[in-house]
Amino acid sequence: MSDKASQARTAILKVLSELEGHPAGAARISERLASCGVTLQPRTVRFYLLQLDREGLTSFISRRKGRMITPAGREELGRANVLEKVGFVQAKVDTLSYRMSLNVESGDGELITNVALLKNQDISRAFAELKPVFERNLGMGDRLCIVPSSASFAGHTIPGGYTGIGTICSVTLNGVLLAAGIPITSRFGGLVEMRSNRPVRFTELIEYAGTTADPLEMYIRAGMTRVRECVKTGNGIIGASFREIPSLAMDQASLIFKKMEKLDLGGVLTIGRPGQPLLDVPVAEGRTGFVVMGGLNPIAAIMEAGIACTFGSLSGLEPYTRFARLAVIFRHYMNSLR
Amino acid sequence: MSDKASQARTAILKVLSELEGHPAGAARISERLASCGVTLQPRTVRFYLLQLDREGLTSFISRRKGRMITPAGREELGRANVLEKVGFVQAKVDTLSYRMSLNVESGDGELITNVALLKNQDISRAFAELKPVFERNLGMGDRLCIVPSSASFAGHTIPGGYTGIGTICSVTLNGVLLAAGIPITSRFGGLVEMRSNRPVRFTELIEYAGTTADPLEMYIRAGMTRVRECVKTGNGIIGASFREIPSLAMDQASLIFKKMEKLDLGGVLTIGRPGQPLLDVPVAEGRTGFVVMGGLNPIAAIMEAGIACTFGSLSGLEPYTRFARLAVIFRHYMNSLR
DNA sequence: ATTAAAGACGGCAAAAATGCCGTAATAAGT
DNA sequence: ACTTATTACGGCATTTTTGCCGTCTTTAAT
């Protein structure tokens, strides 16, 4: 058995093992594989599944349900060094995507957040920075959550003297689409050059499949964004993420985007045409690309203003109801000062 | 013709076109393709070359020399949107690798540099930071170049009030190996955790093939390094780069590494064993991985010390003779102060 | 219940990618 | 000039992938 075949088999086992007992068919497996860098057509997956079945590593459940991994299969997976076979980076990214699997749905539920920590005394200044960013729709959605000291948020407790700002992470969108059965692939995180409030092109890109750290986080820390400038003049550089879905699912996706906007969760910057490159980024035949705002753009503005601030993306889950529109928060905050 | 085949053909044409009139055989082309993300065996390359020959896009030169691209081929390449076919990111990375093609050789020649700009008044402090970094061998080589205001370096002129510090870029090593006919692939840039002055593992990685910006540069700007700590305690986080060569060439490479050390250009942190993972990073069958110090580590230390400093990697070429050992520079500098 | 629709299988064969290997053209050494 | 080593080619056969398509289940709707 060639090196390649063995990698394919291992990867298939791995996908099945992550499905937690749910059986899956070749099509689903193929999608999953694609999102972690292994491209195999469904037919090819079936080809390998047949082998694996015969070796007792997977078992055929039913014509409708597909296959499951067997205990022997799990054992085999343990023996095979997945990192070695499927690729180290992919593996790390996998855990990352795993974290983004939970999600909201049309009405409520929990969504994925980013958290930034600021010293209490910097909050007023931070607000002043945040407001125009949201007004210009450069963030993901239009809601955020202010967390006072010693309250807890997304599983963390805010330390004394600090205030937390929870923003909505753009992978929430992935969760929503996934829940609707649309297989979405995050391809790149990058910096988009804006001119007259419109995206022109990506000036930098990092493939999600080829990195262990969230690209947008890196760009912001590295001080490569120009969110404030974009707010002021309409020209600047903001964080964004390039994603792809099957062109067939585009109509359905558009509907979902609209629904999200109604929840103040809109964040789609621009949508490409089927199979056509978008902002110079090519997409595969049969797929459509679109660009989503970086959920951290508001935080980037704070950093750019020189306000000390620590932050992290994909921090955890919080119910939708905990987030409020900036205007509302602002009013509350003003009242609390009185 | 499938999408994949057309990509393969375009990629082959692209490689040939970059060879500037020199003919090449399938083996060489295959190597080049590999280093920009397209994996095709030499036989497969020949398969496509045959097609291209028939279509007049390439021409057979001789049994010994291989093929060249024809004017028609170049035209075709112009028509085909290379970015679209071969991948946007790859293309950007290509230009980057292209820049690293020139190099030193056993005695002298030009090498590839990074440049940092500091305010004149910060120079003394910067020296104090640089010294221990080089003493601990955390930089690439043991030489650097101090460039006074308005002098020029690597094609740039240092602005008034500033001093430039030129360090040796670790891609110089690629150039040297390449010149010796060893095909080397840069796989990842990342952060290595050091304990007791020994590398333990990569804490972060970014694939060179999947990014438009130099990963190490990003990590340093993002403030994710701990070079000073490593200098002081032997434990810390430094920038490094993971590269691979064919296992067969390892002996030859070791010799070259030794020669480079004699020129104070040593920078190899650790070398793996054939086909074995190194610091948890797996390598392909028949290849050997090794880790090279980030040429920017000394600059990272300066940044960590809070000294304002702008810098860039792969800034340009400078003759070896322009670099001197830190001790020598230090002495000169002291004299100049008198 | 009965029927229709969706999803999954695997046989068969075509398309792609390679492995093996004998032959040809050079380069280098004697 | 002659021999040897090196490098590249392309024919042929194999191995991998993948497309096409008829069949079988299961779910959902009538």
XYZ file of C-alpha atoms (C1' of nucleotides) in Angstrom:
736
model
C 0.000 0.000 0.000
C 1.417 3.319 -1.023
C 2.103 6.161 1.324
C -0.699 8.144 -0.190
C -3.266 5.408 0.144
C -2.343 4.865 3.742
C -2.759 8.542 4.402
C -6.162 8.500 2.761
C -7.267 5.532 4.837
C -6.018 7.073 8.055
C -7.736 10.335 7.262
C -11.022 8.564 6.612
C -10.771 6.697 9.884
C -10.031 9.924 11.627
C -13.098 11.654 10.240
C -15.277 8.724 11.210
C -13.819 8.628 14.686
C -14.673 12.277 15.217
C -18.286 11.656 14.368
C -18.870 10.159 17.782
C -20.757 7.059 16.859
C -22.861 8.636 14.146
C -22.531 6.814 10.872
C -21.757 8.761 7.713
C -21.736 8.223 3.985
C -18.915 8.831 1.573
C -20.222 12.233 0.505
C -20.181 13.590 4.013
C -16.787 12.103 4.677
C -15.427 13.625 1.509
C -16.636 17.078 2.613
C -15.009 16.714 5.976
C -11.796 15.564 4.435
C -11.776 18.550 2.138
C -12.057 20.911 5.048
C -8.904 19.448 6.500
C -6.839 19.429 3.393
C -7.373 15.971 1.942
C -9.174 15.997 -1.377
C -10.846 12.758 -2.308
C -14.023 12.377 -4.339
C -16.893 10.506 -2.738
C -16.379 7.598 -5.061
C -12.794 7.346 -3.987
C -13.813 7.425 -0.380
C -16.168 4.543 -1.047
C -13.336 2.695 -2.682
C -11.276 2.909 0.489
C -14.262 2.256 2.707
C -14.721 -1.039 0.973
C -11.157 -1.999 1.865
C -11.592 -0.835 5.424
C -14.829 -2.777 5.712
C -13.117 -5.940 4.590
C -10.378 -5.401 7.136
C -12.933 -4.860 9.863
C -11.819 -1.286 10.569
C -15.141 0.186 9.536
C -18.540 -1.393 9.394
C -21.377 -0.958 6.991
C -24.472 0.168 8.903
C -27.086 0.472 6.237
C -27.472 1.569 2.710
C -28.927 4.797 3.932
C -26.738 5.632 6.907
C -23.308 4.746 5.616
C -20.399 3.494 7.728
C -19.136 3.703 11.269
C -15.711 3.117 12.666
C -15.285 -0.121 14.613
C -13.269 -0.581 17.786
C -10.611 -2.245 15.660
C -10.619 0.869 13.513
C -10.079 3.112 16.499
C -7.269 0.896 17.588
C -5.667 1.132 14.193
C -6.051 4.889 14.338
C -4.291 4.902 17.675
C -1.400 2.934 16.235
C -1.101 5.085 13.142
C 0.445 8.377 14.006
C -2.224 10.648 12.685
C -0.043 13.697 13.031
C 2.557 12.021 10.933
C 0.165 10.768 8.314
C -2.316 13.513 7.837
C -0.155 16.473 8.615
C 0.708 18.205 11.796
C -0.745 21.568 10.994
C -4.013 20.188 9.750
C -4.390 18.427 13.044
C -3.977 21.602 15.024
C -6.366 23.431 12.770
C -8.785 20.599 13.202
C -9.108 21.160 16.893
C -9.671 24.785 16.064
C -12.483 24.003 13.656
C -13.863 21.619 16.181
C -14.203 24.437 18.633
C -16.186 26.370 16.101
C -18.688 23.625 15.537
C -21.287 24.759 18.051
C -23.579 27.572 17.050
C -26.716 29.665 17.043
C -29.712 29.020 14.889
C -32.370 31.340 13.562
C -33.688 32.621 16.872
C -31.347 32.198 19.779
C -28.800 29.827 21.194
C -25.140 30.322 21.880
C -22.620 31.904 19.628
C -18.881 31.950 19.425
C -17.112 34.954 20.855
C -13.853 36.820 21.040
C -12.917 38.506 24.270
C -10.753 41.547 24.886
C -9.622 42.751 28.287
C -9.208 46.447 29.046
C -8.336 48.370 32.150
C -11.445 49.944 33.607
C -10.173 53.453 33.169
C -9.690 52.923 29.447
C -13.265 51.955 28.807
C -14.558 55.386 27.862
C -11.833 55.877 25.328
C -12.412 52.381 24.005
C -16.101 53.121 23.535
C -15.254 56.164 21.515
C -13.217 53.937 19.216
C -15.725 51.128 19.019
C -18.721 53.221 18.140
C -17.700 54.371 14.655
C -16.376 50.929 13.770
C -19.777 49.406 14.330
C -21.522 52.327 12.693
C -19.512 51.717 9.577
C -20.361 48.039 9.785
C -16.769 46.973 9.954
C -17.442 44.468 12.698
C -19.163 41.157 12.702
C -22.723 42.074 13.529
C -23.797 45.022 15.534
C -23.808 43.656 19.031
C -21.379 43.200 21.799
C -21.224 42.481 25.461
C -19.555 44.454 28.193
C -18.459 42.336 31.082
C -17.601 44.013 34.392
C -14.801 42.866 36.689
C -15.215 39.492 38.319
C -18.215 38.620 36.174
C -17.664 35.641 33.978
C -17.878 35.370 30.240
C -17.330 32.534 27.827
C -15.906 30.455 30.599
C -13.433 33.035 31.846
C -13.706 35.341 34.805
C -12.786 38.957 34.216
C -10.009 39.952 36.622
C -10.419 42.871 39.011
C -9.713 46.297 37.601
C -10.462 45.076 34.113
C -13.489 45.091 31.889
C -14.144 42.532 29.225
C -15.528 43.311 25.803
C -17.103 40.350 24.093
C -17.495 40.554 20.341
C -19.035 38.032 18.019
C -16.606 35.770 16.248
C -17.115 35.380 12.545
C -16.935 31.616 12.773
C -20.410 31.824 14.217
C -21.451 32.161 10.608
C -19.817 28.844 9.826
C -21.752 27.251 12.614
C -25.032 28.592 11.312
C -24.414 27.451 7.760
C -23.189 24.085 8.914
C -26.340 23.638 10.963
C -28.319 24.310 7.808
C -26.407 21.541 6.118
C -24.250 23.821 4.005
C -20.660 22.638 4.070
C -18.558 25.748 4.410
C -14.809 25.930 4.155
C -12.732 28.673 5.723
C -9.854 29.172 3.372
C -7.884 32.255 4.313
C -7.645 34.859 6.981
C -6.268 38.090 5.646
C -6.161 41.824 5.394
C -8.471 43.569 2.967
C -7.686 46.938 1.521
C -10.753 49.196 1.590
C -11.223 52.170 -0.710
C -14.274 54.378 -0.388
C -15.709 51.827 1.995
C -15.493 49.067 -0.534
C -13.166 46.092 -0.501
C -10.546 46.248 -3.216
C -8.213 43.336 -2.649
C -6.467 41.217 -0.078
C -3.086 42.655 0.760
C -2.095 39.712 2.919
C -3.358 36.186 3.284
C -2.688 33.195 5.472
C -4.246 29.879 4.718
C -6.190 28.469 7.641
C -4.949 25.044 6.675
C -1.360 26.128 7.079
C -1.235 27.846 10.399
C -1.596 27.073 14.053
C -2.556 30.570 15.147
C -5.615 32.508 14.042
C -4.341 34.671 11.169
C -6.492 37.679 11.999
C -5.284 37.646 15.561
C -1.729 37.688 14.276
C -2.314 40.595 11.924
C -3.866 42.662 14.645
C -1.152 41.911 17.154
C 1.407 42.699 14.505
C -0.248 46.090 14.069
C -0.890 45.584 10.383
C -4.517 46.775 10.356
C -5.772 50.283 9.609
C -9.304 50.056 10.910
C -9.442 53.567 12.328
C -8.296 55.021 9.064
C -11.001 53.100 7.308
C -13.529 54.463 9.743
C -12.390 58.022 9.198
C -11.708 58.144 5.493
C -13.279 55.030 4.051
C -9.823 53.888 2.999
C -7.917 51.490 5.178
C -7.020 47.918 5.929
C -9.269 45.611 7.872
C -9.234 41.970 8.879
C -11.449 39.603 6.956
C -11.823 35.967 6.211
C -12.335 34.203 2.904
C -14.786 31.315 2.832
C -16.277 29.042 0.246
C -19.488 27.111 -0.169
C -20.877 24.976 -2.970
C -22.458 27.271 -5.549
C -25.650 25.259 -5.359
C -26.130 26.279 -1.745
C -25.724 29.972 -2.464
C -29.432 30.816 -2.546
C -30.010 29.088 0.723
C -26.981 30.814 2.187
C -28.213 34.227 1.087
C -31.437 33.644 2.970
C -29.482 32.733 6.063
C -27.329 35.838 5.704
C -30.494 37.920 5.652
C -31.852 36.224 8.719
C -28.610 36.863 10.513
C -28.706 40.506 9.582
C -32.086 40.761 11.239
C -30.444 39.498 14.392
C -27.780 42.201 13.985
C -25.320 39.478 13.105
C -24.583 40.545 9.557
C -20.941 40.473 8.618
C -20.678 39.464 4.997
C -18.488 41.970 3.231
C -18.884 40.736 -0.314
C -20.031 37.673 -2.197
C -18.471 36.320 -5.371
C -20.050 34.671 -8.366
C -20.031 30.933 -8.848
C -16.591 29.657 -9.786
C -15.279 33.206 -10.221
C -12.342 34.689 -8.324
C -13.293 37.186 -5.653
C -10.869 39.978 -4.766
C -8.254 38.088 -6.779
C -8.720 34.926 -4.778
C -9.625 32.053 -7.071
C -12.249 29.523 -6.092
C -12.705 25.998 -7.306
C -15.186 25.025 -9.970
C -18.645 24.703 -8.502
C -17.906 26.779 -5.446
C -18.646 30.353 -4.542
C -16.448 32.508 -2.361
C -17.412 35.232 0.033
C -15.655 37.480 2.473
C -16.643 37.875 6.093
C -15.646 40.705 8.385
C -13.155 39.894 11.098
C -14.990 39.803 14.396
C -11.926 41.393 15.942
C -11.929 44.559 13.829
C -13.414 46.659 16.649
C -10.692 45.404 18.946
C -8.114 46.202 16.285
C -9.325 49.792 16.358
C -8.790 49.901 20.098
C -5.270 48.577 19.700
C -4.555 51.054 16.940
C -5.629 53.857 19.251
C -2.848 52.791 21.547
C -5.130 51.529 24.273
C -3.520 48.616 26.088
C -5.590 45.550 25.599
C -5.195 41.802 25.591
C -7.483 39.675 23.504
C -8.093 36.271 22.074
C -10.318 34.891 19.378
C -12.573 31.865 19.580
C -12.735 32.341 23.298
C -15.872 30.366 23.974
C -19.635 30.270 23.791
C -22.197 32.702 25.120
C -25.967 32.983 24.601
C -27.109 35.443 21.989
C -29.243 37.240 24.548
C -26.197 38.386 26.382
C -25.191 40.621 23.523
C -26.766 44.003 22.977
C -26.573 46.671 20.331
C -23.853 49.190 20.884
C -26.328 52.076 21.173
C -28.114 50.345 24.005
C -24.928 49.509 25.775
C -23.728 53.034 25.400
C -26.871 54.383 27.030
C -26.594 51.949 29.899
C -23.025 52.846 30.389
C -23.779 56.565 30.467
C -26.482 55.959 33.021
C -24.163 53.944 35.195
C -21.722 56.825 35.248
C -24.322 59.186 36.610
C -9.042 18.388 -20.149
C -9.762 18.376 -16.443
C -9.210 21.267 -14.156
C -6.364 19.465 -12.504
C -4.559 18.661 -15.713
C -4.801 22.230 -16.875
C -3.344 23.377 -13.601
C -0.484 20.945 -13.969
C 0.250 22.157 -17.479
C 0.128 25.795 -16.486
C 2.390 25.154 -13.537
C 4.923 23.400 -15.744
C 4.925 26.267 -18.200
C 5.379 28.659 -15.343
C 8.411 26.828 -14.000
C 9.959 26.710 -17.446
C 9.282 30.383 -18.018
C 11.100 31.284 -14.824
C 14.190 29.458 -15.952
C 15.069 32.303 -18.263
C 15.903 30.432 -21.378
C 17.720 27.583 -19.685
C 16.277 24.241 -20.648
C 15.345 21.752 -17.935
C 14.409 18.113 -17.621
C 11.383 16.627 -15.963
C 13.227 15.834 -12.729
C 14.268 19.399 -12.203
C 10.834 20.657 -13.080
C 9.261 18.228 -10.673
C 11.471 19.536 -7.849
C 10.561 23.094 -8.620
C 6.915 22.257 -8.743
C 7.140 20.573 -5.374
C 8.579 23.668 -3.838
C 5.549 25.604 -4.930
C 2.935 23.178 -3.838
C 2.293 21.074 -6.920
C 3.301 17.460 -6.517
C 3.924 15.613 -9.743
C 6.380 12.804 -10.302
C 8.980 13.301 -13.005
C 7.280 10.733 -15.181
C 4.060 12.642 -14.942
C 5.802 15.834 -15.842
C 7.163 14.119 -18.931
C 3.672 12.981 -19.739
C 2.476 16.573 -19.827
C 5.599 17.822 -21.545
C 4.830 15.495 -24.397
C 1.420 17.104 -24.783
C 2.880 20.574 -24.546
C 5.516 19.699 -27.130
C 2.883 18.553 -29.556
C 0.968 21.776 -29.040
C 4.108 23.794 -29.641
C 4.096 25.354 -26.177
C 7.372 23.756 -25.211
C 10.166 22.504 -27.365
C 12.444 19.568 -27.001
C 16.053 20.762 -26.969
C 18.059 17.632 -26.628
C 17.947 14.360 -24.884
C 20.369 15.677 -22.367
C 19.145 19.213 -21.786
C 15.421 18.709 -21.642
C 12.782 21.243 -22.699
C 12.402 24.964 -23.023
C 9.301 27.072 -23.194
C 8.506 28.501 -26.635
C 7.161 31.973 -27.377
C 3.780 30.332 -27.956
C 4.113 28.817 -24.521
C 4.775 32.168 -22.937
C 1.800 33.553 -24.734
C -0.369 30.758 -23.450
C 0.947 31.419 -19.967
C -0.054 35.021 -20.318
C -3.549 34.071 -21.312
C -3.969 31.528 -18.552
C -4.482 33.302 -15.311
C -1.654 31.767 -13.386
C -2.953 33.109 -10.130
C -6.221 31.439 -10.800
C -4.765 28.164 -11.889
C -1.858 27.560 -9.653
C -3.034 29.336 -6.573
C -2.752 32.866 -5.485
C -0.694 32.337 -2.415
C 1.800 30.073 -4.077
C 2.414 32.784 -6.601
C 3.256 35.346 -3.983
C 5.502 32.939 -2.171
C 7.198 32.188 -5.432
C 8.386 35.707 -5.907
C 9.683 35.492 -2.381
C 11.656 32.353 -3.093
C 12.862 33.855 -6.295
C 14.395 36.690 -4.378
C 16.290 34.215 -2.277
C 17.899 32.540 -5.217
C 21.154 34.466 -5.197
C 23.742 33.459 -2.647
C 27.208 33.108 -1.224
C 29.475 30.238 -1.921
C 32.347 28.872 0.060
C 34.418 32.042 0.133
C 32.569 35.238 -0.582
C 29.749 36.649 -2.634
C 26.549 38.321 -1.640
C 24.115 37.156 0.943
C 20.528 37.886 1.760
C 19.853 40.286 4.582
C 17.247 41.610 6.933
C 17.380 45.251 7.888
C 16.210 46.978 11.037
C 16.058 50.723 11.529
C 16.723 52.281 14.929
C 16.944 55.829 16.134
C 20.574 56.795 16.636
C 20.136 57.406 20.315
C 18.867 53.871 20.863
C 21.903 52.210 19.398
C 23.802 51.710 22.636
C 20.858 50.045 24.270
C 20.288 47.942 21.201
C 23.884 46.749 21.288
C 23.448 45.658 24.847
C 20.529 43.512 23.715
C 22.183 42.159 20.620
C 25.366 41.022 22.242
C 24.033 38.200 24.404
C 21.760 36.975 21.638
C 24.711 36.380 19.391
C 26.786 34.999 22.229
C 24.132 32.397 22.841
C 24.077 31.643 19.140
C 20.425 32.453 18.776
C 20.970 34.384 15.583
C 21.795 33.313 12.113
C 25.559 33.394 12.095
C 27.688 35.659 14.149
C 28.016 38.689 11.966
C 26.131 41.822 11.312
C 26.482 45.181 9.715
C 25.896 48.579 11.216
C 24.876 51.173 8.689
C 25.104 54.834 9.601
C 22.590 57.456 8.492
C 22.454 58.220 4.805
C 24.689 55.293 3.938
C 23.012 52.734 1.770
C 22.453 49.083 2.420
C 20.765 46.343 0.454
C 19.417 48.883 -1.945
C 17.951 51.202 0.673
C 19.336 54.407 2.044
C 19.243 54.806 5.798
C 17.306 57.964 6.674
C 18.869 60.740 8.771
C 18.776 60.259 12.503
C 18.532 56.513 12.078
C 20.994 53.682 12.080
C 20.487 50.459 10.209
C 21.342 47.047 11.532
C 21.770 44.433 8.868
C 21.512 40.826 9.933
C 21.907 37.746 7.841
C 18.710 36.183 6.625
C 18.393 32.483 7.084
C 17.326 31.983 3.492
C 20.953 32.547 2.651
C 21.355 28.939 3.664
C 18.832 27.927 1.027
C 20.799 29.771 -1.559
C 23.999 28.017 -0.605
C 22.454 24.561 -0.677
C 20.684 25.283 -3.913
C 23.944 26.369 -5.468
C 25.405 23.028 -4.434
C 22.557 21.357 -6.259
C 20.670 20.322 -3.140
C 16.994 20.999 -3.572
C 15.834 22.452 -0.305
C 12.269 23.174 0.654
C 11.279 25.724 3.265
C 8.209 24.292 4.913
C 7.281 26.290 7.977
C 8.210 29.390 9.827
C 7.431 29.119 13.492
C 8.217 29.653 17.113
C 10.374 27.143 18.928
C 10.190 26.645 22.636
C 13.659 26.415 24.164
C 14.412 24.732 27.466
C 17.913 24.735 28.888
C 19.100 26.144 25.595
C 17.730 23.224 23.645
C 14.791 23.237 21.273
C 11.815 21.311 22.622
C 9.002 21.822 20.172
C 7.315 24.257 17.850
C 4.606 26.170 19.663
C 3.351 27.856 16.516
C 3.762 27.186 12.837
C 2.795 28.825 9.591
C 3.324 27.063 6.318
C 5.388 29.098 3.878
C 3.197 27.802 1.107
C 0.118 29.256 2.734
C 1.078 32.793 3.545
C 1.939 36.015 1.829
C 3.900 37.518 4.696
C 7.068 36.117 6.236
C 5.813 34.137 9.241
C 8.763 34.999 11.471
C 8.295 38.661 10.777
C 4.676 38.320 11.845
C 5.497 36.532 15.061
C 8.006 39.151 16.037
C 5.716 42.047 15.228
C 2.969 40.304 17.147
C 5.284 40.180 20.146
C 5.093 36.434 20.457
C 8.809 35.764 20.879
C 10.731 35.454 24.146
C 14.281 35.785 22.916
C 15.525 37.814 25.856
C 14.198 35.285 28.273
C 15.955 32.574 26.362
C 19.159 34.545 26.563
C 18.861 35.018 30.290
C 17.536 31.700 31.477
C 17.975 29.321 28.588
C 14.206 28.941 28.432
C 12.203 30.983 25.982
C 10.624 31.178 22.588
C 12.577 32.015 19.472
C 11.829 32.233 15.785
C 12.977 29.398 13.587
C 12.300 27.871 10.252
C 11.718 24.259 9.306
C 13.323 23.008 6.117
C 13.689 19.735 4.318
C 16.178 18.182 1.969
C 16.452 14.760 0.375
C 18.023 12.383 2.874
C 20.596 11.388 0.295
C 21.988 14.904 0.274
C 22.387 15.070 4.037
C 26.100 14.270 4.133
C 26.854 16.878 1.556
C 24.657 19.351 3.409
C 26.484 18.711 6.688
C 29.750 19.586 5.015
C 28.245 22.810 3.769
C 26.901 23.618 7.213
C 30.409 23.221 8.591
C 31.858 25.458 5.951
C 29.278 28.078 6.738
C 30.100 27.920 10.404
C 33.682 28.713 9.560
C 32.416 31.847 7.878
C 30.467 32.651 11.076
C 27.300 31.863 9.199
C 26.187 28.885 11.250
C 22.544 28.868 12.145
C 21.350 25.285 12.141
C 19.553 24.633 15.388
C 18.952 20.931 15.036
C 18.926 18.253 12.384
C 16.509 15.352 12.207
C 17.011 11.796 11.095
C 15.982 10.574 7.665
C 12.224 10.265 7.371
C 11.760 10.885 11.103
C 9.708 13.691 12.596
C 11.744 16.498 14.105
C 10.292 18.503 16.997
C 6.976 16.823 16.240
C 6.998 17.979 12.638
C 6.725 14.993 10.331
C 8.771 14.787 7.160
C 8.097 12.826 4.038
C 9.697 9.508 3.280
C 13.199 9.981 1.938
C 13.583 13.482 3.272
C 15.343 14.886 6.303
C 14.199 17.904 8.226
C 16.241 20.514 10.022
C 15.596 23.692 11.878
C 17.317 26.975 11.145
C 17.504 29.974 13.451
C 15.463 32.964 12.480
C 17.804 35.642 11.214
C 15.593 38.183 12.925
C 15.973 36.817 16.459
C 18.428 39.549 17.441
C 15.971 42.133 16.213
C 13.219 40.403 18.145
C 15.267 40.908 21.301
C 15.499 44.606 20.554
C 11.754 44.821 20.085
C 11.159 42.873 23.282
C 13.297 45.351 25.133
C 10.831 48.003 24.087
C 13.218 49.770 21.762
C 11.305 51.293 18.868
C 12.426 49.714 15.668
C 11.126 49.041 12.200
C 12.381 46.073 10.282
C 11.858 43.892 7.290
C 13.119 40.515 6.222
C 14.551 39.550 2.881
C 15.521 43.135 2.334
C 18.130 42.602 -0.311
C 21.646 41.493 -1.111
C 24.946 42.631 0.351
C 28.474 41.286 0.024
C 29.685 39.037 2.792
C 32.645 41.301 3.425
C 30.372 44.018 4.624
C 29.427 42.012 7.684
C 31.667 41.802 10.712
C 31.636 39.876 13.955
C 29.797 41.574 16.726
C 32.912 41.878 18.900
C 34.712 43.772 16.180
C 31.807 46.050 15.555
C 31.465 46.706 19.208
C 35.061 47.766 19.456
C 34.771 50.059 16.451
C 31.679 51.553 17.873
C 33.320 52.262 21.214
C 36.216 53.897 19.452
C 33.927 56.055 17.433
C 32.355 57.333 20.607
C 35.653 58.581 21.902
C -50.461 1.694 2.872
C -48.422 3.506 -1.338
C -45.500 6.376 -3.749
C -41.999 9.699 -4.368
C -37.566 11.691 -3.155
C -33.077 11.600 -1.221
C -28.885 9.439 -0.044
C -25.681 5.684 -0.244
C -23.666 1.549 -2.453
C -20.563 -0.737 -5.612
C -19.743 -2.694 -10.596
C -17.514 -1.290 -14.728
C -14.627 1.388 -17.361
C -12.199 5.562 -18.487
C -8.811 9.012 -17.071
C -4.685 10.215 -14.466
C -0.534 9.458 -12.368
C 3.286 6.515 -11.875
C 6.769 2.715 -11.878
C 10.072 0.179 -14.672
C 13.310 0.090 -17.912
C 15.833 0.185 -22.425
C 17.729 3.865 -25.357
C 19.777 8.262 -26.634
C 22.655 12.316 -25.988
C 26.213 14.585 -23.420
C 29.808 15.582 -20.190
C 33.822 14.166 -18.094
C 37.739 11.518 -17.544
C 41.761 8.764 -19.412
C 39.667 9.555 -29.608
C 37.511 6.178 -26.572
C 35.185 4.791 -22.441
C 32.279 5.677 -18.535
C 28.911 8.020 -15.953
C 24.988 10.963 -15.990
C 20.690 12.712 -17.299
C 16.536 12.710 -19.860
C 13.198 10.494 -22.889
C 9.092 7.848 -23.825
C 6.840 2.964 -24.505
C 4.268 -0.186 -21.802
C 1.964 -1.849 -17.862
C 0.068 -0.875 -13.281
C -1.948 1.464 -9.734
C -5.041 5.201 -8.288
C -8.812 8.085 -8.846
C -12.930 9.172 -10.512
C -17.227 9.338 -13.544
C -21.515 7.041 -14.759
C -25.214 4.677 -13.496
C -28.481 1.073 -11.934
C -30.046 -0.633 -7.362
C -31.358 -0.598 -2.587
C -33.019 1.772 1.871
C -35.175 4.999 4.511
C -37.813 9.088 5.192
C -41.524 11.898 4.125
C -45.602 12.957 1.985
C -50.168 11.696 0.102
